[in-house]
Coordinates of C-alpha atoms in Angstrom, one line a residue:
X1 CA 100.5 91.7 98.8
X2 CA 104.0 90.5 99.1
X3 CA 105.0 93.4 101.1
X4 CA 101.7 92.4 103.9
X5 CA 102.8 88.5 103.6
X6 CA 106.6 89.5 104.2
X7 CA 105.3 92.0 107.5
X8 CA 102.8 89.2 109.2
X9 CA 105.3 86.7 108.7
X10 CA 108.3 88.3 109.9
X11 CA 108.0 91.4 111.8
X12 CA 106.5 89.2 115.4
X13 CA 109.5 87.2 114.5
X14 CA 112.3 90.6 115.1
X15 CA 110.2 91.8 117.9
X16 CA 110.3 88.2 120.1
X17 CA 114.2 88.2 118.6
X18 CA 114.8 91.6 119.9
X19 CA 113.6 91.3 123.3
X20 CA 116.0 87.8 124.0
X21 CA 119.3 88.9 125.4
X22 CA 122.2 88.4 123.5
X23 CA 124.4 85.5 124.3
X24 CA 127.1 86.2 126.8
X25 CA 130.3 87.0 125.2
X26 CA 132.6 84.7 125.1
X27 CA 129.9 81.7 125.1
X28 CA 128.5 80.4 122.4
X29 CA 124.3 79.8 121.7
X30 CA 124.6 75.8 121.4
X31 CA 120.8 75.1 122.1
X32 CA 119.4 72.6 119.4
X33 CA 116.3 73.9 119.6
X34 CA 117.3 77.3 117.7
X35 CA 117.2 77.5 114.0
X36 CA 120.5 77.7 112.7
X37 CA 120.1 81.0 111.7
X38 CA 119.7 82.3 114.9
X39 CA 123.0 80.3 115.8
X40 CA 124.9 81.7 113.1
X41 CA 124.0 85.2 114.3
X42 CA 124.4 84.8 117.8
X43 CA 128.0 82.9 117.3
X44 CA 129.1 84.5 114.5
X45 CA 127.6 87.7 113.0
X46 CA 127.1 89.3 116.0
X47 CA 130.4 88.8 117.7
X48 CA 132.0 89.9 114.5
X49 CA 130.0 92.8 114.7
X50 CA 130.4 93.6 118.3
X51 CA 134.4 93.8 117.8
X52 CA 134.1 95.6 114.6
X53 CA 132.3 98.2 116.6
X54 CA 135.3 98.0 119.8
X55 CA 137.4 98.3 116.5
X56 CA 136.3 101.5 114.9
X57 CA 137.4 103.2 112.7
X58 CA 140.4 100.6 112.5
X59 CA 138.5 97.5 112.3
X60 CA 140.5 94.4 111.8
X61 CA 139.8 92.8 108.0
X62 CA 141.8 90.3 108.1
X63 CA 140.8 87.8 111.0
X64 CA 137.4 87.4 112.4
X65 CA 134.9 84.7 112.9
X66 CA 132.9 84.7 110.0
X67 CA 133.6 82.8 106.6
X68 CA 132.4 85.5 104.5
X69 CA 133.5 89.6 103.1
X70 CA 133.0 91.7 106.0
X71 CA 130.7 94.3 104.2
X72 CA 127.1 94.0 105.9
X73 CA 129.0 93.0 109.4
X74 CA 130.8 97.0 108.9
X75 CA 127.3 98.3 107.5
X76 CA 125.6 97.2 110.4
X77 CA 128.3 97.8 112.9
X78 CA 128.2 101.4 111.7
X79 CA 124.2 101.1 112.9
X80 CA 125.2 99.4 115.7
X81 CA 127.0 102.5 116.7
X82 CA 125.0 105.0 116.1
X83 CA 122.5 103.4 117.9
X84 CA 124.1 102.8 121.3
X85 CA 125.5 98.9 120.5
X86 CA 125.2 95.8 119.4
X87 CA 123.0 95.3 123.1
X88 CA 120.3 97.2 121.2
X89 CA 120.0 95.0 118.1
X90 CA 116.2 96.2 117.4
X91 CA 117.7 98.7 114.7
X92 CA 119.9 95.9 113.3
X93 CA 116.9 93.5 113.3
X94 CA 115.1 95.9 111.3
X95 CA 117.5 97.2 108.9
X96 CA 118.0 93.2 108.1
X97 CA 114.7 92.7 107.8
X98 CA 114.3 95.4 105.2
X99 CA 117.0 93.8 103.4
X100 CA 115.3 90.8 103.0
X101 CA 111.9 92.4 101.7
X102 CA 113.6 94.3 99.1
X103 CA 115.7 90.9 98.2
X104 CA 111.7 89.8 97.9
X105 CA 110.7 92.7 95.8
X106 CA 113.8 92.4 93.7
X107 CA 112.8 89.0 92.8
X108 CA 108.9 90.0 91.9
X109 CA 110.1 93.3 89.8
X110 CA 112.3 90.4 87.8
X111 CA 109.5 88.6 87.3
X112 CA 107.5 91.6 85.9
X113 CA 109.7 91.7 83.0
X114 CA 107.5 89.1 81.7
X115 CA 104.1 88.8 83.5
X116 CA 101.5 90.7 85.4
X117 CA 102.1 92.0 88.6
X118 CA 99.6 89.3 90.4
X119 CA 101.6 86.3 88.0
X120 CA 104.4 87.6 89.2
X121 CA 103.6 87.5 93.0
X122 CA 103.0 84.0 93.0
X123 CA 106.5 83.2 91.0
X124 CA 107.7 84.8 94.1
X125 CA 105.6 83.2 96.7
X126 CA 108.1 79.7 97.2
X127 CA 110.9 82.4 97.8
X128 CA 108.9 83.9 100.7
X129 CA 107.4 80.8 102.1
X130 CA 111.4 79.7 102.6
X131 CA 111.9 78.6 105.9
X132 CA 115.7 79.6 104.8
X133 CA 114.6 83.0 103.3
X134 CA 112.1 83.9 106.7
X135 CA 114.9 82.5 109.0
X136 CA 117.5 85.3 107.7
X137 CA 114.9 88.0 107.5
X138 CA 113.9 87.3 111.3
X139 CA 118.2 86.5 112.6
X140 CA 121.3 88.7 111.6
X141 CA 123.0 86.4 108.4
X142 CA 124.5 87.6 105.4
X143 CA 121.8 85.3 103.5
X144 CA 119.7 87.6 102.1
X145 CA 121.8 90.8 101.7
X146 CA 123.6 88.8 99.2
X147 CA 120.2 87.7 97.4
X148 CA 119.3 91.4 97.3
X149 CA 122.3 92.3 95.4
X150 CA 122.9 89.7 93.1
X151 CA 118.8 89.7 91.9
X152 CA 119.4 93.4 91.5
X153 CA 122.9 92.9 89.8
X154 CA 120.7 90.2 87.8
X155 CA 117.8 92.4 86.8
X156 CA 120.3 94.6 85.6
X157 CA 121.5 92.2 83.5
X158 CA 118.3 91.1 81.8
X159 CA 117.3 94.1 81.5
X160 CA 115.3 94.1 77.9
X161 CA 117.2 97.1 76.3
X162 CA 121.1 97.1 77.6
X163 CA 122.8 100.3 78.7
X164 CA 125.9 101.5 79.5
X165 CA 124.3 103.2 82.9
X166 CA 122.8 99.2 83.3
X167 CA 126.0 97.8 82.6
X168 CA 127.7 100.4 85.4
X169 CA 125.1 99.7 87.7
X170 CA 125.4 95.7 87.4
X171 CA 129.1 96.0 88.1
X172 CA 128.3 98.5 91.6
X173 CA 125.7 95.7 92.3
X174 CA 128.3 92.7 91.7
X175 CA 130.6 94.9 93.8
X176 CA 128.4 94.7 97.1
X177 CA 127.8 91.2 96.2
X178 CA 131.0 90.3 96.7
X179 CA 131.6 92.9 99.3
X180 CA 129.0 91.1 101.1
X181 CA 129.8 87.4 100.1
X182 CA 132.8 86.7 97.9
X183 CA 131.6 83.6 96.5
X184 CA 129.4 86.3 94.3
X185 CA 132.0 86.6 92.1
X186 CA 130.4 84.5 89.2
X187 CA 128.3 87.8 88.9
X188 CA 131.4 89.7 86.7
X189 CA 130.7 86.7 83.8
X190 CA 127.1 87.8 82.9
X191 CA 128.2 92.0 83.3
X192 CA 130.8 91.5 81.2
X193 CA 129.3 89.0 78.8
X194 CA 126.6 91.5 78.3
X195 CA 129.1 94.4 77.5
X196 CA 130.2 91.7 74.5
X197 CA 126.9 91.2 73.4
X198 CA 126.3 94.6 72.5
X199 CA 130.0 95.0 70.6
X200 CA 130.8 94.3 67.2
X201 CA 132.3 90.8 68.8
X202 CA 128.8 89.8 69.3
X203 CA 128.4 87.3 66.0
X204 CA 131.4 85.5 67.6
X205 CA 129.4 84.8 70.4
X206 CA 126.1 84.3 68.9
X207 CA 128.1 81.4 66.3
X208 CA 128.7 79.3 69.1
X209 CA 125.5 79.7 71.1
X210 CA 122.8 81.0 68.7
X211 CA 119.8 81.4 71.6
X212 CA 122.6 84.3 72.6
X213 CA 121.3 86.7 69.3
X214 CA 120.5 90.1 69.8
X215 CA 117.8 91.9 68.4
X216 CA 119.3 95.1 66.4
X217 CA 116.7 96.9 67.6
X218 CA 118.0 96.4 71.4
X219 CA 121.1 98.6 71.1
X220 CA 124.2 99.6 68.7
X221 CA 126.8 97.6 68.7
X222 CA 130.5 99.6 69.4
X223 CA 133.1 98.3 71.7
X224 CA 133.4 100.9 73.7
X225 CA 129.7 99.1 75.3
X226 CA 132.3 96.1 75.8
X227 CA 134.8 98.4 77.4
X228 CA 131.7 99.4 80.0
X229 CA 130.7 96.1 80.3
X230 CA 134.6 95.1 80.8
X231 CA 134.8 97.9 83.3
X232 CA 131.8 96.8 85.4
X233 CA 133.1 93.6 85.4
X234 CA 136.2 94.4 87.1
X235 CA 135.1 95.7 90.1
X236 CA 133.6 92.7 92.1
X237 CA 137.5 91.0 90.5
X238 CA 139.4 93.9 91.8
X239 CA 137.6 93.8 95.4
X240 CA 137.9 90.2 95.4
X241 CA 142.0 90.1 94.6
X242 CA 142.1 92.6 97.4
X243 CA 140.2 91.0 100.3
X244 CA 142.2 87.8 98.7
X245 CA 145.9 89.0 99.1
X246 CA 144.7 90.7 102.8
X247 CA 143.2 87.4 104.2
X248 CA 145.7 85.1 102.3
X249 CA 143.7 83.0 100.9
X250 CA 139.2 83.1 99.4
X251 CA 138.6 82.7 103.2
X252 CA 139.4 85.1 105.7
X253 CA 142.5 84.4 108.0
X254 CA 140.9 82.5 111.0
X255 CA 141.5 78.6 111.4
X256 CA 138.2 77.9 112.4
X257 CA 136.4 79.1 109.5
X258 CA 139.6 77.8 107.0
X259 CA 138.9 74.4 108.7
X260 CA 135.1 74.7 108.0
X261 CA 134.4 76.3 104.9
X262 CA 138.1 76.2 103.2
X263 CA 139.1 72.5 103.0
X264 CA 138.5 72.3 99.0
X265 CA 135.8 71.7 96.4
X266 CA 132.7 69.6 96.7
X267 CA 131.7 68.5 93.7
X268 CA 128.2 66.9 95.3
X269 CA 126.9 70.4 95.2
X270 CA 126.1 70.5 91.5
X271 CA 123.7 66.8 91.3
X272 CA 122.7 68.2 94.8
X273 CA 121.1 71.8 93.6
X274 CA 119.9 69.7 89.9
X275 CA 118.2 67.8 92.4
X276 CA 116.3 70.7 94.3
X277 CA 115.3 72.2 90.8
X278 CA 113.6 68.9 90.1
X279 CA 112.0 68.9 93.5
X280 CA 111.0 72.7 93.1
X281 CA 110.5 73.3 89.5
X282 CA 108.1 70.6 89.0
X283 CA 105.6 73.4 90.0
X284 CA 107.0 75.6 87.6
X285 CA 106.3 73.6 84.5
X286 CA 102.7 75.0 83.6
X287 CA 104.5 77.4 81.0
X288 CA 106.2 74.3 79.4
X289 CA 102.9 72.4 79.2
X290 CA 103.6 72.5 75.3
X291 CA 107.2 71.5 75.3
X292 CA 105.9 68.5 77.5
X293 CA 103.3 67.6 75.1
X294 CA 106.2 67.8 72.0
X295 CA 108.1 65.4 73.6
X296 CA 109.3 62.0 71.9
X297 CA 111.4 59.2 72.8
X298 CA 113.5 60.8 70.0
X299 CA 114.0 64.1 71.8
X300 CA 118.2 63.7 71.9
X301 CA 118.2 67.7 73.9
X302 CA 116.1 65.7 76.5
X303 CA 118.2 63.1 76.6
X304 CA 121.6 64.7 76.3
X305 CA 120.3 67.0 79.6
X306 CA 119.0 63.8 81.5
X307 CA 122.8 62.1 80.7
X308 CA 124.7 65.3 82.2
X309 CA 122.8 65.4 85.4
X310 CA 123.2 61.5 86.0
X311 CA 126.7 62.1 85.3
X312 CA 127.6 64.7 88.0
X313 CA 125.5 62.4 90.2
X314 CA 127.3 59.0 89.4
X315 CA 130.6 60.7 89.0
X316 CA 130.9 62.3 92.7
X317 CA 130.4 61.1 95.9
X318 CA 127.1 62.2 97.1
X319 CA 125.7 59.8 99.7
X320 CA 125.1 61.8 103.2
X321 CA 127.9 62.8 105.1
X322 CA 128.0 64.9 108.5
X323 CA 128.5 68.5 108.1
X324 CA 129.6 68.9 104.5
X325 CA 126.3 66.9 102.6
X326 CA 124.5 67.6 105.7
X327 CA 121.3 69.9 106.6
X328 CA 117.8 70.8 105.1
X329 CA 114.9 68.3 103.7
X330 CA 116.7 66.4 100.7
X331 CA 120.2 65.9 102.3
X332 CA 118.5 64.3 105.9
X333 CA 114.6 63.8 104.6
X334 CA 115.5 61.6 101.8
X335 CA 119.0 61.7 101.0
X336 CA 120.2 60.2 104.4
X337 CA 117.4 57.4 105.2
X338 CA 116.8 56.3 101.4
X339 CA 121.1 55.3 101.4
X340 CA 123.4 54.9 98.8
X341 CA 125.1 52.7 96.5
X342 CA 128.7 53.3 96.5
X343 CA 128.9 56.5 98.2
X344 CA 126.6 58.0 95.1
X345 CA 122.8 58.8 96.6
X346 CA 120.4 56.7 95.1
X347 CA 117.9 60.1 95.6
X348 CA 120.0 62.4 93.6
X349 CA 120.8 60.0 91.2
X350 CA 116.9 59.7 89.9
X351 CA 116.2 63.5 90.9
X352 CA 119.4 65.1 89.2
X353 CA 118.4 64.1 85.6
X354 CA 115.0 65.1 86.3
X355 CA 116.5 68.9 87.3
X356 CA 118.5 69.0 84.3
X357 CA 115.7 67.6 81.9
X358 CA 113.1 70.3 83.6
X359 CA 115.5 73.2 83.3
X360 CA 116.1 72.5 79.7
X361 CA 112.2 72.3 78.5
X362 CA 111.6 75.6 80.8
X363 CA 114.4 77.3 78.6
X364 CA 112.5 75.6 75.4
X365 CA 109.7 77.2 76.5
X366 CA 111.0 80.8 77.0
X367 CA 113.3 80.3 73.6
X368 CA 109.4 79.7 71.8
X369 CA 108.2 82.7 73.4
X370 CA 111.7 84.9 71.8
X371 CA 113.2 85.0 75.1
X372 CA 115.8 82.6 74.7
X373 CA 118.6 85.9 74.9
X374 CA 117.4 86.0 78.8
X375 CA 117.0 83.0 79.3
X376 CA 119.9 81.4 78.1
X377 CA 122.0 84.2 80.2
X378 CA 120.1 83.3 83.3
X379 CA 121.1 79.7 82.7
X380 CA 124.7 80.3 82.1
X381 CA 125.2 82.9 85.0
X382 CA 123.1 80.3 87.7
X383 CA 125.6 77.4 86.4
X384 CA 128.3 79.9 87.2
X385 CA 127.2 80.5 90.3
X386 CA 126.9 76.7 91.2
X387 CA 130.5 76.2 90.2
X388 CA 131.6 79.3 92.6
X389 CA 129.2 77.3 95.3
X390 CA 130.6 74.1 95.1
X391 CA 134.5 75.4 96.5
X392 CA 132.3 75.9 99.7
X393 CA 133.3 72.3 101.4
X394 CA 129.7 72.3 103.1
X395 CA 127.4 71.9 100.7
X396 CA 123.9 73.1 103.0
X397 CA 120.5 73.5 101.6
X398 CA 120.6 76.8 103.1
X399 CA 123.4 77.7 100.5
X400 CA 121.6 76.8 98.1
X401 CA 117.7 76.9 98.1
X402 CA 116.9 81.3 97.6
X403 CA 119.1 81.0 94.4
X404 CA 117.3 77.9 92.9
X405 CA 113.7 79.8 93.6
X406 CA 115.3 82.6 92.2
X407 CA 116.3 81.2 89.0
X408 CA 113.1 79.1 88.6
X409 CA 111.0 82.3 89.2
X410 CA 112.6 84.4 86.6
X411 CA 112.2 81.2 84.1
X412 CA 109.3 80.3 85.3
X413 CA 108.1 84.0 84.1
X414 CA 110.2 84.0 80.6
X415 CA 108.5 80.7 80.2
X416 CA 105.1 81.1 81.1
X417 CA 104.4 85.1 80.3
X418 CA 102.2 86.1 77.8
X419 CA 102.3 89.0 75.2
X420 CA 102.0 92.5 76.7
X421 CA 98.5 92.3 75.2
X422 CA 97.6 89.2 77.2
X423 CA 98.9 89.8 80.5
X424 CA 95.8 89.2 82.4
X425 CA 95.4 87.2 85.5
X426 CA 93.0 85.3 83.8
X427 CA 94.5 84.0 81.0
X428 CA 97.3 82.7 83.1
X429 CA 95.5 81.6 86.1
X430 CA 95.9 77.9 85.2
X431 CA 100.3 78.8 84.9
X432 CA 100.8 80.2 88.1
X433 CA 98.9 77.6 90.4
X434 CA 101.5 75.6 90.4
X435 CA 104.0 78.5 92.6
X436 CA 101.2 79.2 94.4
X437 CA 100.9 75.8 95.3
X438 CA 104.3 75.2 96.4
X439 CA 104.4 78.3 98.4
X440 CA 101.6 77.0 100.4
X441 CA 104.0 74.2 101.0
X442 CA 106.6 75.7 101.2
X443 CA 104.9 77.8 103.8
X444 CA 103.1 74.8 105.7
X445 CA 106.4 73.7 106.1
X446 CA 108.0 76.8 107.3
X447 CA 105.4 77.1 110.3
X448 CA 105.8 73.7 111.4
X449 CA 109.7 74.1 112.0
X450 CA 110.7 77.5 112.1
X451 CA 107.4 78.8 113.9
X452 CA 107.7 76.0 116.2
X453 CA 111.1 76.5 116.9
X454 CA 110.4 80.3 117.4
X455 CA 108.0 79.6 119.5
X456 CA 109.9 77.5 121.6
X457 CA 112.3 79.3 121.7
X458 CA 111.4 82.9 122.2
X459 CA 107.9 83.2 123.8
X460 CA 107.8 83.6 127.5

């Protein structure tokens, strides 16, 4: 089902993309009327690649127009050459295309950890009715290669017996993360955290957060699992300190992209992405119908969660601003016109509460069903992730957006599957309407701008 949805709604999208000529070299595509995903790739990725090919086999790592680790530009400027050049980008189009179906599939086989397989399709639905998500399956980014890796890093991760092959695999996975995109590196926390979960050092761990308690029956406990688990975790640190000392810096060694991307932390990223999981994961609550039901005025979790996210969002500066709290539907639908009062949004600071409050009863929900090992990991590694996020100075929806309907699936599913034994699409029909629901939207919304724009753009 995913895999038809994913082929009608991107495959006409490569083959309009790969009969438009490339941009000239030298110019850049400054058209309006493009998505910015097809910018990015014709201004960017595909430059980068096109001198990466000139460069071969000594391709320059250290300076080149793109903010990000130059492994997919090398991977696809090895297709590039094998195919005859970057001027015949169908194989490239396809190979990125691929990328983003299997980041798809990686995201439903999480999901069928803890629900049916047709549950599990619409958790992933929102993901794939992403104008975001479609716009880097259809254009050359780096978008969704990274989404691929870290949801299979992640699945390794949550995996519901740990292994030492697992733990291995999540490191080779965090690896091409952060070969890909080095902001990835919060993947080397949960890999390593999960080598120390299944040490002897585990009850120190499990003493401070208890929802981190391992089931004896999952795996025996020896430090050499933490010396796998510390292994793994080295790998995306190690590539990292070298693509760091090479460049000079987290960003590599090109002014444009230092002035851009590199000019410090923006701390209105974390009420920013609260905010989205309020505005997305209201249609995930349907598994935490009974936590909503036990609610009182007394609730002090509920309140302590609703205090932290209207602290982030009172404490930084998050009213719109061009470029770096700038692009998608909340930063210029509501953010922008709705205003601010003293440079804090008055948007994020009702919906940033609400995304904190949410996530917590979703993780309620999936601690009552005795996934709260999985759960709580998720949480921690997504809140590392948002830290590593916000030292990007423009905080874009785009940046942000796949990762939240990532997370929210994956919790969604912890908190809304039933027992093996009741896994029926029946009995959780009323659960998953909600996705479904806001992947119609979420698709409704995707054909009146990106479709539109393709169209524009690209047809004859």
């Amino acid at each position: 089902m995913l895999i038809a949805l994913h082929g009608l709604l991107v495959w006409p999208g490569v083959a309009l993309e790969a009969r438009r000529p490339l941009v000239p070299e030298g110019e850049r595509n400054r058209n309006l009327a493009y998505p910015g995903e097809a910018k990015d790739q014709d201004n960017y990725h595909l430059p980068v690649i096109r001198d990466m090919v000139r460069q071969w086999p000594r391709v320059n790592l250290r300076s080149y127009e793109s903010a990000t680790s130059p492994g997919y530009h090398l991977l696809l400027a090895g297709v590039a050459r094998a195919s005859g050049g970057v001027e015949h980008k169908l194989p490239m189009l396809i190979i990125n295309a691929l990328v983003g179906l299997g980041a798809l599939i990686a995201v439903w086989f999480g999901c069928l950890r803890w629900v049916a397989p047709w549950p599990a399709v619409a958790l992933a639905v929102p993901l794939l009715g992403s104008s975001y998500f479609l716009g880097a399956c259809i254009w050359i980014t780096t978008d969704n290669a990274a989404l691929l890796l870290i949801a299979l890093a992640m699945n390794c991760v949550l995996a519901e017996r740990w292994t030492r092959t697992r733990g291995l695999l999540s490191g080779l996975f965090a690896f091409g993360a952060v070969a890909v995109r080095q902001v990835s590196i919060w993947l080397a926390a949960p890999v390593v955290l999960m080598g120390l979960l299944a040490s002897p050092a585990a009850g120190i761990v499990e003493r401070i957060v208890p929802e981190l308690r391992t089931r004896t029956d999952r795996i025996s406990p020896r430090w050499s699992n933490l010396l796998v688990g510390a292994g793994a975790a080295m790998m995306p640190i190690v590539l990292l300190g070298v693509l760091a000392w090479h460049w000079g810096g987290l960003i590599p060694a090109s002014e444009a992209m230092r002035a851009k991307h590199g000019q410090g932390w923006n701390p209105a990223a974390i009420p920013f992405c609260l905010s989205l999981c309020a505005a997305y994961g209201v249609f995930f609550l349907g598994g935490a119908w009974g936590e909503i039901r036990r609610l009182t005025p007394r609730d002090a979790g509920l309140w302590i969660a609703g205090a932290i996210g209207l602290g982030c969002a009172v404490l930084f500066e998050t009213g719109w601003e061009l470029k770096t709290r700038d692009y998608g539907w909340l930063w210029r639908g509501l953010v922008k016109p709705c205003g601010d009062v003293a440079g804090r949004s008055v948007v994020l600071l009702v919906l940033a509460p609400c995304g904190a409050a949410l996530l917590l009863l979703l993780h309620r929900a999936a601690v009552r069903r005795g996934r709260g090992l999985p759960a709580t990991v998720l949480l921690l590694s997504l809140l590392g992730w948002l830290l590593a996020q916000s030292f990007n100075t423009m905080a874009w929806q785009r940046y942000f957006e796949c990762t939240v309907l990532l997370g929210l699936a994956w919790l969604g599913a912890m908190a809304t599957g039933a027992e093996r034994s009741e896994r029926s699409v029946s009995s959780l029909a009323p659960r998953w309407l909600g996705p479904l629901l806001l992947g119609a939207l979420q698709l409704s919304a995707a054909g009146a701008t990106l479709g539109r724009e393709v169209a524009r753009t690209m047809l004859p």
